[in-house]
Tab-separated table of C-alpha atoms and ligand atoms in Angstrom:
chain	number	residue	atom	x	y	z
A	1	MET	CA	-0.346	0.162	-0.224
A	2	TYR	CA	2.682	2.448	0.881
A	3	SER	CA	5.164	2.776	-2.158
A	4	GLU	CA	9.251	1.894	-1.863
A	5	LYS	CA	9.510	5.499	-1.739
A	6	VAL	CA	7.170	5.855	1.130
A	7	MET	CA	8.833	3.451	3.291
A	8	ASP	CA	12.214	4.676	1.998
A	9	HIS	CA	11.952	8.050	3.580
A	10	PHE	CA	10.117	6.601	6.756
A	11	GLN	CA	12.965	3.734	7.715
A	12	ASN	CA	15.280	6.532	6.738
A	13	PRO	CA	14.573	9.794	7.096
A	14	ARG	CA	16.820	13.164	6.335
A	15	ASN	CA	16.781	15.543	7.816
A	16	VAL	CA	15.516	14.051	11.756
A	17	GLY	CA	16.615	17.037	14.026
A	18	GLU	CA	16.806	20.313	15.003
A	19	ILE	CA	18.703	23.722	13.759
A	20	GLU	CA	19.834	25.765	16.920
A	21	HIS	CA	19.449	29.631	16.894
A	22	ALA	CA	16.726	28.886	13.354
A	23	SER	CA	15.570	30.897	10.696
A	24	GLY	CA	12.375	30.685	10.919
A	25	VAL	CA	10.790	27.769	13.632
A	26	GLY	CA	6.857	25.965	12.501
A	27	THR	CA	4.719	23.516	14.507
A	28	VAL	CA	1.486	22.622	13.470
A	29	GLY	CA	-1.036	19.629	14.286
A	30	ASN	CA	-4.061	17.721	13.446
A	31	ALA	CA	-5.605	17.540	16.559
A	32	LYS	CA	-7.732	14.568	14.740
A	33	CYS	CA	-5.191	11.982	14.476
A	34	GLY	CA	-2.874	13.874	17.626
A	35	ASP	CA	0.566	13.681	15.340
A	36	ILE	CA	2.826	16.756	15.425
A	37	MET	CA	4.887	18.104	13.029
A	38	ARG	CA	7.690	21.156	13.786
A	39	ILE	CA	10.368	21.610	10.932
A	40	TYR	CA	13.114	24.026	11.371
A	41	LEU	CA	14.197	26.639	8.396
A	42	ASP	CA	17.949	27.825	8.388
A	43	ILE	CA	17.779	30.504	5.577
A	44	ASP	CA	20.824	33.155	4.103
A	45	GLU	CA	20.461	36.825	3.096
A	46	ASN	CA	19.601	36.056	-0.134
A	47	GLN	CA	16.741	34.056	0.780
A	48	VAL	CA	17.932	31.489	0.169
A	49	ILE	CA	17.082	27.735	2.691
A	50	ARG	CA	20.729	26.470	3.426
A	51	ASP	CA	19.072	23.944	6.141
A	52	ALA	CA	16.175	22.188	6.886
A	53	LYS	CA	15.217	20.350	9.608
A	54	PHE	CA	12.317	18.121	11.297
A	55	LYS	CA	10.678	16.598	14.331
A	56	THR	CA	7.450	14.880	13.805
A	57	PHE	CA	4.898	12.877	16.167
A	58	GLY	CA	2.916	10.891	13.762
A	59	CYS	CA	2.208	8.571	12.390
A	60	GLY	CA	5.125	7.055	9.003
A	61	ALA	CA	3.621	9.134	6.466
A	62	ALA	CA	3.832	12.270	8.335
A	63	ILE	CA	7.190	11.498	8.298
A	64	ALA	CA	7.586	10.279	5.026
A	65	THR	CA	6.509	13.527	4.268
A	66	SER	CA	8.105	15.987	6.896
A	67	SER	CA	11.183	13.875	5.237
A	68	MET	CA	10.903	14.693	1.325
A	69	ALA	CA	9.250	17.803	2.169
A	70	THR	CA	12.639	19.447	4.115
A	71	GLU	CA	14.382	17.977	1.122
A	72	LEU	CA	12.529	19.799	-1.396
A	73	VAL	CA	13.028	23.051	0.334
A	74	LYS	CA	16.397	23.092	0.428
A	75	GLY	CA	18.462	25.249	-1.831
A	76	LYS	CA	15.343	27.156	-2.618
A	77	THR	CA	14.004	30.406	-2.141
A	78	VAL	CA	11.215	30.645	1.047
A	79	GLN	CA	9.325	31.885	-2.531
A	80	GLU	CA	9.913	28.525	-4.411
A	81	ALA	CA	9.412	26.711	-0.868
A	82	LEU	CA	6.216	28.524	-0.001
A	83	ALA	CA	5.386	27.281	-4.079
A	84	ILE	CA	5.635	23.568	-2.583
A	85	THR	CA	2.656	21.711	-2.036
A	86	ASN	CA	1.361	18.823	-0.402
A	87	LYS	CA	0.286	17.300	-3.628
A	88	ALA	CA	4.250	17.890	-4.597
A	89	VAL	CA	5.317	16.526	-1.969
A	90	MET	CA	3.389	13.243	-2.437
A	91	GLU	CA	4.643	13.209	-6.129
A	92	ALA	CA	8.364	13.175	-4.829
A	93	LEU	CA	6.812	9.668	-2.612
A	94	ASP	CA	5.374	8.177	-5.527
A	95	GLY	CA	1.865	8.513	-3.963
A	96	LEU	CA	-0.198	7.916	-0.645
A	97	PRO	CA	-3.108	5.695	-0.137
A	98	PRO	CA	-6.164	8.334	0.857
A	99	VAL	CA	-6.718	8.276	4.136
A	100	LYS	CA	-2.856	9.944	4.429
A	101	VAL	CA	-2.937	12.394	2.145
A	102	HIS	CA	-3.745	14.908	5.630
A	103	CYS	CA	-0.431	13.917	7.110
A	104	SER	CA	0.734	15.888	3.705
A	105	LEU	CA	-1.474	18.349	4.449
A	106	LEU	CA	0.738	18.558	7.806
A	107	ALA	CA	4.575	18.752	5.504
A	108	GLU	CA	2.682	21.511	3.508
A	109	GLU	CA	1.780	23.284	6.385
A	110	ALA	CA	4.180	22.664	8.298
A	111	ILE	CA	6.752	24.780	5.786
A	112	HIS	CA	4.421	27.580	5.892
A	113	ALA	CA	4.262	27.668	9.367
A	114	SER	CA	8.185	28.609	9.656
A	115	LEU	CA	7.907	30.484	6.749
A	116	TRP	CA	5.876	32.734	8.225
A	117	ASP	CA	7.758	32.682	11.659
A	118	TYR	CA	10.930	33.413	9.634
A	119	ALA	CA	9.170	36.533	8.355
A	120	GLN	CA	7.940	37.444	11.714
A	121	LYS	CA	11.552	37.954	12.986
A	122	ASN	CA	12.691	39.826	10.235
A	123	HIS	CA	9.343	41.789	9.532
A	124	ILE	CA	9.029	40.709	6.440
A	125	THR	CA	6.306	40.155	4.327
A	126	ILE	CA	6.877	36.897	1.665
A	127	GLU	CA	4.464	38.122	-0.638
A	128	GLY	CA	1.039	35.378	-0.940
A	129	LEU	CA	1.995	33.428	2.310
A	130	GLU	CA	-0.893	33.508	4.742
A	131	GLU	CA	-0.723	32.997	8.049
A	132	PRO	CA	-0.984	29.383	9.001
A	133	LYS	CA	-2.369	27.561	11.339
A	134	LYS	CA	-1.811	25.549	14.556
A	135	ASP	CA	-4.625	22.922	13.855
A	136	ILE	CA	-4.975	21.642	10.306
A	137	HIS	CA	-7.642	19.107	10.851
A	138	GLU	CA	-10.277	21.978	10.449
A	139	GLU	CA	-9.305	22.981	6.621
A	140	GLU	CA	-9.368	19.103	5.527
A	141	GLU	CA	-13.140	18.640	5.690
A	142	LEU	CA	-13.899	21.137	3.503
A	143	PRO	CA	-14.861	19.957	0.232
A	144	GLU	CA	-11.388	19.502	-2.255
B	1	FES	FE1	-2.707	12.048	11.188
B	1	FES	FE2	-0.212	10.561	9.991
B	1	FES	S1	-2.130	9.617	10.477
B	1	FES	S2	-0.666	13.504	10.183
């Protein structure tokens, strides 16, 4: 039911850990399943993401999507990172079962939350970035 890539990123997650003095840290959760994801970003003066790490208390798919999301944002500008959707994370993992799609939403929102924190700390606005929700559970209930 899981792709090889999902299994690989679950069993050998990339970028696990914390970044001390991170440029941005974002934490989001889903009250329904109880999973929590935190993403740390190290962003240079040109707004390029030098490094990304994560800590996830959650299911296997949440671990795999955090791992892939942090891989995808590395080397990207904040604008490019903002454009990474949960679909892109899922595609990079060769798909997720339908009941696990919400886990990838957690990854998308955790990226947004860390970018939001970065913007707040630096008193800047990232075009197109809205204040992220701490709990994505409501969003999930909306129809596609
Ligand atoms: Fe909720 Fe995976 S089951 S994030």
